[in-house]
PDB file of C-alpha atoms and ligand atoms in Angstrom:
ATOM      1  CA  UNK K 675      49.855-123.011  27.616  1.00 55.00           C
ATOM      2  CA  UNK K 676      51.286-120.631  30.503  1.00 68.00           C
ATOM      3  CA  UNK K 677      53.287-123.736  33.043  1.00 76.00           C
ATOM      4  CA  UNK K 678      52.979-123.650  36.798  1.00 85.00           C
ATOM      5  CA  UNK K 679      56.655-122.239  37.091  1.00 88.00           C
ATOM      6  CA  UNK K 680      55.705-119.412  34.294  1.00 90.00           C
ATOM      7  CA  UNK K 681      53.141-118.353  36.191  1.00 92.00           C
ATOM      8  CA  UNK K 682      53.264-115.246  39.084  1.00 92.00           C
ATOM      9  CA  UNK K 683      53.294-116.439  42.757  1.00 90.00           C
ATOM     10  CA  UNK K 684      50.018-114.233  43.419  1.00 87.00           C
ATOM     11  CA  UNK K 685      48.248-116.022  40.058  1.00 86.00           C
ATOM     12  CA  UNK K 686      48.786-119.451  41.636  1.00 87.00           C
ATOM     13  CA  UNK K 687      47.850-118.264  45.408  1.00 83.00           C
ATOM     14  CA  UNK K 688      44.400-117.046  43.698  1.00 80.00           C
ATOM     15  CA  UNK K 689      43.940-120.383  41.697  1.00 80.00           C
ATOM     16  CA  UNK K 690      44.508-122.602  44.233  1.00 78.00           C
ATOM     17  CA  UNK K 691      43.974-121.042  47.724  1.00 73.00           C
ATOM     18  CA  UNK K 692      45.772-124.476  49.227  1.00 77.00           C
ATOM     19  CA  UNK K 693      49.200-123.213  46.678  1.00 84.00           C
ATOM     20  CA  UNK K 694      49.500-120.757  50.516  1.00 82.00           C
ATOM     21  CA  UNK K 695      50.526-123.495  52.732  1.00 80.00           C
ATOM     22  CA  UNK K 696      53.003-125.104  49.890  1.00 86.00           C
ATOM     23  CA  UNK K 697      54.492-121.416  49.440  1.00 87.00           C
ATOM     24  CA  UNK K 698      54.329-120.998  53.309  1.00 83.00           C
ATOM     25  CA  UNK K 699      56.333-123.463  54.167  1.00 83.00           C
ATOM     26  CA  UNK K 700      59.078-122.884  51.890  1.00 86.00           C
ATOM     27  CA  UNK K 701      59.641-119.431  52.472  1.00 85.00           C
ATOM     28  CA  UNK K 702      58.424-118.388  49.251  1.00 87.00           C
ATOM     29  CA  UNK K 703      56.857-114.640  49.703  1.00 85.00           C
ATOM     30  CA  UNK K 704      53.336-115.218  47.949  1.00 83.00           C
ATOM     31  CA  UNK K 705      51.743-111.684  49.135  1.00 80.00           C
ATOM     32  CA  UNK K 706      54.312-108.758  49.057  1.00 79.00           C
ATOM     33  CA  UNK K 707      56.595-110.465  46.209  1.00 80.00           C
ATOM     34  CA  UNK K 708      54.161-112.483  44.596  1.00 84.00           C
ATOM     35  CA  UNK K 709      54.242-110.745  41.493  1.00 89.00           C
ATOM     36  CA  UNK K 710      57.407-112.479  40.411  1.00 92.00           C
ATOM     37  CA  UNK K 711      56.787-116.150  38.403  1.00 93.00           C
ATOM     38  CA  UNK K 712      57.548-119.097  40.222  1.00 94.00           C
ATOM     39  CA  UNK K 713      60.635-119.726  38.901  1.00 93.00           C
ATOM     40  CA  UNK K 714      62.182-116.243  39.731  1.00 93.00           C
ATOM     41  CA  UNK K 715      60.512-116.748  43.725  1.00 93.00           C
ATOM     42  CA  UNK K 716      62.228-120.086  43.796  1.00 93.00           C
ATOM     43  CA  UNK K 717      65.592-119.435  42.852  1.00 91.00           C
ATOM     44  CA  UNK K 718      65.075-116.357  45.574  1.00 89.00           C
ATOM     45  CA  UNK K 719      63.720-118.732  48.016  1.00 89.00           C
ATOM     46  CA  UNK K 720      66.732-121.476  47.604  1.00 90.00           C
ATOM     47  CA  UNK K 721      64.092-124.040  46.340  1.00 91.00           C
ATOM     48  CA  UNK K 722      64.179-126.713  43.937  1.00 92.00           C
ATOM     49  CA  UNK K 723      61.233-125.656  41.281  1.00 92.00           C
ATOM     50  CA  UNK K 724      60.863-129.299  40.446  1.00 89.00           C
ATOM     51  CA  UNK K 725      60.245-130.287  44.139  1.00 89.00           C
ATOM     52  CA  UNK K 726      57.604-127.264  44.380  1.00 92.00           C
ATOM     53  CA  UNK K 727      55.888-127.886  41.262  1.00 90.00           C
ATOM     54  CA  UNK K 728      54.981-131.471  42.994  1.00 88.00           C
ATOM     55  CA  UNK K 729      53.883-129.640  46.029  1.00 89.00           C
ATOM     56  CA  UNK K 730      51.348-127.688  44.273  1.00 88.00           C
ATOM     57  CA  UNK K 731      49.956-130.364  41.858  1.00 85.00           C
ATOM     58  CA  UNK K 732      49.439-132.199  45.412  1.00 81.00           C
ATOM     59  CA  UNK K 733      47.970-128.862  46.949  1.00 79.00           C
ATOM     60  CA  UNK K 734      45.148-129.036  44.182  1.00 76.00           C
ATOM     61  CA  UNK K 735      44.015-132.381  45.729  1.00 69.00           C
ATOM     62  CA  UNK K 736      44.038-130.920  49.089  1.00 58.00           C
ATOM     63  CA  UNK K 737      41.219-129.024  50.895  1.00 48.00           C
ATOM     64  CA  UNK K 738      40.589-125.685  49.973  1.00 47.00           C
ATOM     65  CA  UNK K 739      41.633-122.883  52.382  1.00 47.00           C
ATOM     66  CA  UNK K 740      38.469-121.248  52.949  1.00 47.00           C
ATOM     67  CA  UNK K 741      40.191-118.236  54.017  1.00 59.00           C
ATOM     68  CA  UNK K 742      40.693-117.034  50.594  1.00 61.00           C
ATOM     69  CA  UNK K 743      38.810-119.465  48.024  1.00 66.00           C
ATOM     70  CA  UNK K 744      35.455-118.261  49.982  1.00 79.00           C
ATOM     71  CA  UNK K 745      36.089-114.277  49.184  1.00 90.00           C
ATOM     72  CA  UNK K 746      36.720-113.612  45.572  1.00 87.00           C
ATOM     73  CA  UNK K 747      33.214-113.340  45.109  1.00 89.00           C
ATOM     74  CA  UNK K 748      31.499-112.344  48.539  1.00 93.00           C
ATOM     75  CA  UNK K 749      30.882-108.235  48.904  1.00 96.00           C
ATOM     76  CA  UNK K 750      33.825-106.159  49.787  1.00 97.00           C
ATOM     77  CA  UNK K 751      32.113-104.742  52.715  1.00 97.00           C
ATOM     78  CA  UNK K 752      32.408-108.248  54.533  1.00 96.00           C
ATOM     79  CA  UNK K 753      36.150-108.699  53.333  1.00 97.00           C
ATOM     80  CA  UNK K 754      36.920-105.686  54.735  1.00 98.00           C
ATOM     81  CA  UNK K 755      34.777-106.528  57.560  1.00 97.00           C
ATOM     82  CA  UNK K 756      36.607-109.946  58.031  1.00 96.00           C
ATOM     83  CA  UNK K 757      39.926-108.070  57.602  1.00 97.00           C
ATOM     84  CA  UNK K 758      39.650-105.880  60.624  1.00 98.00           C
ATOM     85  CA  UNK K 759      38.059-108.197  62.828  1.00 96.00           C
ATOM     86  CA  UNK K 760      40.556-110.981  61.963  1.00 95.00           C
ATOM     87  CA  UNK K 761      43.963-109.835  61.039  1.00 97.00           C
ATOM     88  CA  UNK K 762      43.589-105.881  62.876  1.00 98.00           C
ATOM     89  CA  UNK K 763      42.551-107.440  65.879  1.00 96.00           C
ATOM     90  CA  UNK K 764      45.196-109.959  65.409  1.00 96.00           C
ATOM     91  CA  UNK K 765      48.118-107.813  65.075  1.00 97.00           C
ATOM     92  CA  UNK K 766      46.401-105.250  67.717  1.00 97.00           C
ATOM     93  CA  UNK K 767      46.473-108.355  70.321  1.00 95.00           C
ATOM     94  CA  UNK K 768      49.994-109.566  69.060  1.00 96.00           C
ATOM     95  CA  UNK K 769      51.969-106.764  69.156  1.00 97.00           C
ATOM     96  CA  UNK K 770      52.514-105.989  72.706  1.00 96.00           C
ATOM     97  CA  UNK K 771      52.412-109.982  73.667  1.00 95.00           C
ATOM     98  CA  UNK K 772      55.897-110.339  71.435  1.00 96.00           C
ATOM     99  CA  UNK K 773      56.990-106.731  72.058  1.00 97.00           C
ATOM    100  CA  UNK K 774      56.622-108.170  76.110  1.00 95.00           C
ATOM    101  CA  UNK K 775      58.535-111.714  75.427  1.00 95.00           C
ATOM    102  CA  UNK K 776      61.327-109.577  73.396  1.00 97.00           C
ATOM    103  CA  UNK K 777      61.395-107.322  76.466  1.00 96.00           C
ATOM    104  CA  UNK K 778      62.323-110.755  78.557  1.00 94.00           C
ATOM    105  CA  UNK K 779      64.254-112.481  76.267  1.00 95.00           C
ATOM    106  CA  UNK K 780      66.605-109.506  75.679  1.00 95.00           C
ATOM    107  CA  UNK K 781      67.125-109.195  79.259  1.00 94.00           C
ATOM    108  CA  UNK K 782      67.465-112.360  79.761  1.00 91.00           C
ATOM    109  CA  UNK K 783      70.071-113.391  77.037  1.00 91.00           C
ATOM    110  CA  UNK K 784      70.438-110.112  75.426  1.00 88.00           C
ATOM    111  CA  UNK K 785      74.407-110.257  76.144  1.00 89.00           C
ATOM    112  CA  UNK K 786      74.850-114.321  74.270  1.00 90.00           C
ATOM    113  CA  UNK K 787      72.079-112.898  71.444  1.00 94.00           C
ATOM    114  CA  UNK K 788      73.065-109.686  69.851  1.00 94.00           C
ATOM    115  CA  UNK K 789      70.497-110.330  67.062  1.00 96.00           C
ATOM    116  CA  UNK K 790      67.670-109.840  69.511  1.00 97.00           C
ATOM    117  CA  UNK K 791      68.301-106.451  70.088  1.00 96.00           C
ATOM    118  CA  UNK K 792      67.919-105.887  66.351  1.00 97.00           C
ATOM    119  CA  UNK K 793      64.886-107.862  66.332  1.00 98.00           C
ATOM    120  CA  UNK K 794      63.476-105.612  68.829  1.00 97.00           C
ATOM    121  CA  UNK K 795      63.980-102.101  66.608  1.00 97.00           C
ATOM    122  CA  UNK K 796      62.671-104.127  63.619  1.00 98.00           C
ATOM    123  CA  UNK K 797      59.763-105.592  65.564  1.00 98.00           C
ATOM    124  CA  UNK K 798      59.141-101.961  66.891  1.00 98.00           C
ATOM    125  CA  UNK K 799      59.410-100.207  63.897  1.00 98.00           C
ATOM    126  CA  UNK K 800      56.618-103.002  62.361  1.00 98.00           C
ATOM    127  CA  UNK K 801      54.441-102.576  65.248  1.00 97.00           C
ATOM    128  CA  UNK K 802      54.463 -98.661  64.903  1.00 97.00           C
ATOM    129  CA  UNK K 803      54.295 -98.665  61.129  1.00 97.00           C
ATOM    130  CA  UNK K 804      51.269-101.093  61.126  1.00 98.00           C
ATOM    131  CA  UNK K 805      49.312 -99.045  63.721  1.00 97.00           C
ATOM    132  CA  UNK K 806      49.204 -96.165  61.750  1.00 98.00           C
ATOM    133  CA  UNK K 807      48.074 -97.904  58.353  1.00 98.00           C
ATOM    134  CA  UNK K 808      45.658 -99.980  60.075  1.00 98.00           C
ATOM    135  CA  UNK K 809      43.990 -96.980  61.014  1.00 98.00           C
ATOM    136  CA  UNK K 810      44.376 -95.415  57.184  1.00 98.00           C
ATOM    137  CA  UNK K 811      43.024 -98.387  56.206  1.00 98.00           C
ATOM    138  CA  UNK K 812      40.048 -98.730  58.752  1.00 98.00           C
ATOM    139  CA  UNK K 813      39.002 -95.044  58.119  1.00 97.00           C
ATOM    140  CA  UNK K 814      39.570 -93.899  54.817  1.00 97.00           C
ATOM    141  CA  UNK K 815      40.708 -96.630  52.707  1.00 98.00           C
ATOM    142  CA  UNK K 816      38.026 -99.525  53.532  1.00 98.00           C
ATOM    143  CA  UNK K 817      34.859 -97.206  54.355  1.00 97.00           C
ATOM    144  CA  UNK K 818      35.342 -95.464  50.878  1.00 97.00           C
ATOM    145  CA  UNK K 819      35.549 -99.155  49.172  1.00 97.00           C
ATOM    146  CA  UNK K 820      32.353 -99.858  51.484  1.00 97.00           C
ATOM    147  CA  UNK K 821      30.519 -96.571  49.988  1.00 97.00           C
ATOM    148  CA  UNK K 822      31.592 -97.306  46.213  1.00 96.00           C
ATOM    149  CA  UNK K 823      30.319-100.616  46.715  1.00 97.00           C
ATOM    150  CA  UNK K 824      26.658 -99.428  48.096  1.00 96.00           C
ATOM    151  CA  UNK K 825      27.229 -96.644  45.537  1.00 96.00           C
ATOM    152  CA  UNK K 826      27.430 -98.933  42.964  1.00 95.00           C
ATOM    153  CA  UNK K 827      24.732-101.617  43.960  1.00 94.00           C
ATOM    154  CA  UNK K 828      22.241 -98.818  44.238  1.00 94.00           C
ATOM    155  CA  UNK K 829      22.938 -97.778  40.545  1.00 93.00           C
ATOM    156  CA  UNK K 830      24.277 -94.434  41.498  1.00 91.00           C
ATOM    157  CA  UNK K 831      28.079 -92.995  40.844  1.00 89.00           C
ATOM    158  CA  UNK K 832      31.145 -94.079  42.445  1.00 89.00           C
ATOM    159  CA  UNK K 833      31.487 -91.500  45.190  1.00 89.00           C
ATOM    160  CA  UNK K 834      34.082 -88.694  44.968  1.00 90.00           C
ATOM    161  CA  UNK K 835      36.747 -88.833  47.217  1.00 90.00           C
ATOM    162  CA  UNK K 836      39.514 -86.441  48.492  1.00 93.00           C
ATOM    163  CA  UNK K 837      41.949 -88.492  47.154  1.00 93.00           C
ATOM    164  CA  UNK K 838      40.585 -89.081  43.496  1.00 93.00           C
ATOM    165  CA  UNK K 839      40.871 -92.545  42.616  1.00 95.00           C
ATOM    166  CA  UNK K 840      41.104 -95.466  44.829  1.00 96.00           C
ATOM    167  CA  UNK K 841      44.153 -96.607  42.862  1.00 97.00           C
ATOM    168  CA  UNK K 842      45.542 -93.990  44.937  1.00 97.00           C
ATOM    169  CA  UNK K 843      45.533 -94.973  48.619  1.00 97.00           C
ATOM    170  CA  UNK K 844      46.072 -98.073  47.373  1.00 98.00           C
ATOM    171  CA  UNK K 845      49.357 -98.085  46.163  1.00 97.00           C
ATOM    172  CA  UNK K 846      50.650 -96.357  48.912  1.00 98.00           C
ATOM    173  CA  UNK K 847      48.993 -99.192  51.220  1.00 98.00           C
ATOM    174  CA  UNK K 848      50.739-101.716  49.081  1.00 97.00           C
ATOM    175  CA  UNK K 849      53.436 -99.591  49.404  1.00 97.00           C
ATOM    176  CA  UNK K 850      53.017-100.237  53.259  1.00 97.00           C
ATOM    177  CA  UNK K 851      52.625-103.794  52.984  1.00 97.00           C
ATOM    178  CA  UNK K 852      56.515-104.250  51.205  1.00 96.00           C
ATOM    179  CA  UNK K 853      57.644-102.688  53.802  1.00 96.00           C
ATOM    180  CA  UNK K 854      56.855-104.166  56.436  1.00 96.00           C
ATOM    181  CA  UNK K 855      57.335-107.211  54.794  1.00 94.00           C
ATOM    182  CA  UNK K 856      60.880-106.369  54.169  1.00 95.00           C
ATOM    183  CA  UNK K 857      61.307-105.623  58.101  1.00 96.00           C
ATOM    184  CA  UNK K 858      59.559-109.110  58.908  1.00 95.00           C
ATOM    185  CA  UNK K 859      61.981-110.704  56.592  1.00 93.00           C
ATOM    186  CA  UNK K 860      65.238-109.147  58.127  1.00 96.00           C
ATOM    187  CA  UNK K 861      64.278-110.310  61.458  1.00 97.00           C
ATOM    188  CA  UNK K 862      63.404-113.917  59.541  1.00 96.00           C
ATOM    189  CA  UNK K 863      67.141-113.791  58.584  1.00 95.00           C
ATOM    190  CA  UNK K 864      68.158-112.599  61.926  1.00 97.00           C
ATOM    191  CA  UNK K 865      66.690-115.449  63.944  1.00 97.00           C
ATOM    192  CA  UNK K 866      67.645-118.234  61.510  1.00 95.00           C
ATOM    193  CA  UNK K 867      63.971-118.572  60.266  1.00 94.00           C
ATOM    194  CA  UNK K 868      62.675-118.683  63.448  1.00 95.00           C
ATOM    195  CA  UNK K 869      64.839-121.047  65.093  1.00 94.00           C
ATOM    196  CA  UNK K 870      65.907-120.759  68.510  1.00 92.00           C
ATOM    197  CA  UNK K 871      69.191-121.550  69.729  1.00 91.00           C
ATOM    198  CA  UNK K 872      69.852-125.138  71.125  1.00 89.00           C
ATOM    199  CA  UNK K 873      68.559-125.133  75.272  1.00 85.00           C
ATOM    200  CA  UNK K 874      67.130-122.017  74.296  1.00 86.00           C
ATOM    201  CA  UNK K 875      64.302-120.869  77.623  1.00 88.00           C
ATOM    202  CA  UNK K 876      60.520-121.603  77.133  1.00 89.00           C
ATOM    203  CA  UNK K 877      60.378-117.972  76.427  1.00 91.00           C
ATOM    204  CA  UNK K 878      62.767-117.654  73.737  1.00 92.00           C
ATOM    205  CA  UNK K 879      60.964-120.449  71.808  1.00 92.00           C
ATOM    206  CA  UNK K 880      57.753-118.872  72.087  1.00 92.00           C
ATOM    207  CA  UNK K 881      59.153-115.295  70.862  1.00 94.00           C
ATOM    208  CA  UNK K 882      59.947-117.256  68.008  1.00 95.00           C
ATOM    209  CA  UNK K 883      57.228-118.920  67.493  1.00 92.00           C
ATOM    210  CA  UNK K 884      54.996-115.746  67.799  1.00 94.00           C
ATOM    211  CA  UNK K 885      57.032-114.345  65.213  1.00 96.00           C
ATOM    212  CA  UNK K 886      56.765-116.691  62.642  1.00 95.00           C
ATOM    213  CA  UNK K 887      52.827-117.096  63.777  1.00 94.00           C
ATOM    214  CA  UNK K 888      52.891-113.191  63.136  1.00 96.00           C
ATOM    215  CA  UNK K 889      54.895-113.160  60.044  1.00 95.00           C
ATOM    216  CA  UNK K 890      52.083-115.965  58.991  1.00 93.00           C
ATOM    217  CA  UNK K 891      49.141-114.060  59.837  1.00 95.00           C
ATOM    218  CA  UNK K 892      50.532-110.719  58.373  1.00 96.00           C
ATOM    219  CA  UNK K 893      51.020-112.936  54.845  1.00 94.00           C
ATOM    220  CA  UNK K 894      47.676-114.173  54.770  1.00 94.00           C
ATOM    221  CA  UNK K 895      46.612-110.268  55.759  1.00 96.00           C
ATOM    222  CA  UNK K 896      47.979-108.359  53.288  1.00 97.00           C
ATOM    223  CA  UNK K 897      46.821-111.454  50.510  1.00 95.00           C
ATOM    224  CA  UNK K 898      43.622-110.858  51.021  1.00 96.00           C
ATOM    225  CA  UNK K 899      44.384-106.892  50.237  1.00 97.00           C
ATOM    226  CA  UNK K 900      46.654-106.893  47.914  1.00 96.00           C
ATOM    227  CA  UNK K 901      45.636-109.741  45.618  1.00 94.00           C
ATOM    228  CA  UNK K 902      41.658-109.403  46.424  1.00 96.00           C
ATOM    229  CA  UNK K 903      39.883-106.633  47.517  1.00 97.00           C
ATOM    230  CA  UNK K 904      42.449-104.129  46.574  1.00 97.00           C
ATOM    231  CA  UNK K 905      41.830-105.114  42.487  1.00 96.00           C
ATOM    232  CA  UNK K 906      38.440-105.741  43.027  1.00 96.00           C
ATOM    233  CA  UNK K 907      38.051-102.392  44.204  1.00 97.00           C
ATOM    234  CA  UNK K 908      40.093-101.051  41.237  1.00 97.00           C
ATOM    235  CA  UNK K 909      38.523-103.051  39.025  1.00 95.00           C
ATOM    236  CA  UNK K 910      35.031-101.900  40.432  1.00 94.00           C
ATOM    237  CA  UNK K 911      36.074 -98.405  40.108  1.00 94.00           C
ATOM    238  CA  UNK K 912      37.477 -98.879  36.456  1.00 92.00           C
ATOM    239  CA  UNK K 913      33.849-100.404  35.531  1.00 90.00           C
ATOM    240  CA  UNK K 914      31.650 -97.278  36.716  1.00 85.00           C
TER     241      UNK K 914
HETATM  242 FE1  FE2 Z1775      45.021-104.495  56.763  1.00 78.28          FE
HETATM  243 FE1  FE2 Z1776      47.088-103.377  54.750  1.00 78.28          FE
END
């Protein structure tokens, strides 16, 4: 039998929805790298495997998170749906509330803080690159899942799209999702995970703590893509 520390990040995260708060607060990437076993993401994360392995068993006695137990089998059309309204509108509201407290903070203590100047290209850059594959996702990517889906309830053929199979706009959305996971964890390293600097202002703590709130959200975001509707959608495809 496969053991918890055999198993892929993603695998466990889809078991046992409550495995995201264990992996969460470790550090241990569970969307963008979660197709590494445990073992591999723990040695990456600096975490003893022993220690996490209790985590988890405990995590299974927790409550569900009915963020992601809830949609493995609910239509992809309210997934999506969810998605948008959820984590879109999240970043969409985010965005220029940390892009304005970066703005302050870098005036503020920009000279003591050379890191938040680099935090401020990176945090651009993420802002920039997720407003353009929001939009790839919100008007090509999800309405052709929604169509396949009605498609295939109805009995009729998966619809033909521009871009031939879904498998295609997906990787490069997954694609998408690495990188700007990669940025997010250069400004993690940059800011000490998140931890402001001793008498830091009320303003530099709460940069930080939108950006780990935002590097949180954005996890739980592209989970729900990449390790649900994005294979079910495949897989949906791959059936008809
Ligand atoms: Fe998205
Ligand atoms: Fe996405």
């Amino acid at each position: 039998m496969q053991t918890t520390l055999e198993k892929t990040v993603r695998e466990i995260a889809l078991e046992n929805p409550s495995s995201i708060r264990v992996f969460e607060s470790l550090g241990i990437d569970y969307c963008c790298g979660g197709r590494r076993p445990l073992s591999e993401a723990c040695s990456h994360a600096k975490v003893d495997p022993g220690r996490v392995a209790e985590l988890l068993e405990r995590s299974v006695r927790d409550s569900q998170t009915p963020e992601t137990g809830e949609w493995s089998a609910k239509p992809l059309r309210e997934l999506a749906a969810h998605i948008v309204e959820k984590h879109h509108g999240y970043v969409r509201r985010e965005t220029p509330r940390i892009e304005g407290l970066l703005a302050k903070v870098a005036a503020k203590h920009g000279p003591g803080h050379p890191e938040i100047a680099q935090i401020e290209q990176l945090f651009s850059a993420i802002g920039l690159e997720l407003s353009t594959h929001m939009l790839k996702e919100e008007q090509v990517v999800f309405p052709y899942i929604e169509r396949m889906e009605r498609a295939v309830q109805a009995g009729d053929r998966v619809p033909v799209a521009f871009f031939g199979s879904v498998k295609r706009p997906i990787a490069k959305m997954v694609a998408e999702h690495d990188d700007a996971g990669a940025l997010l964890s250069q400004i993690r390293d940059l800011s000490n995970g998140y931890t402001a600097p001793r008498g830091a202002c009320p303003t530099f703590m709460a940069l930080y703590r939108g950006l780990e709130e935002f590097e949180r959200d954005l996890h739980h975001h592209v989970h729900l893509e990449n390790n649900i509707l994005f294979p079910r959608a495949v897989e949906m495809e791959e059936a008809h």
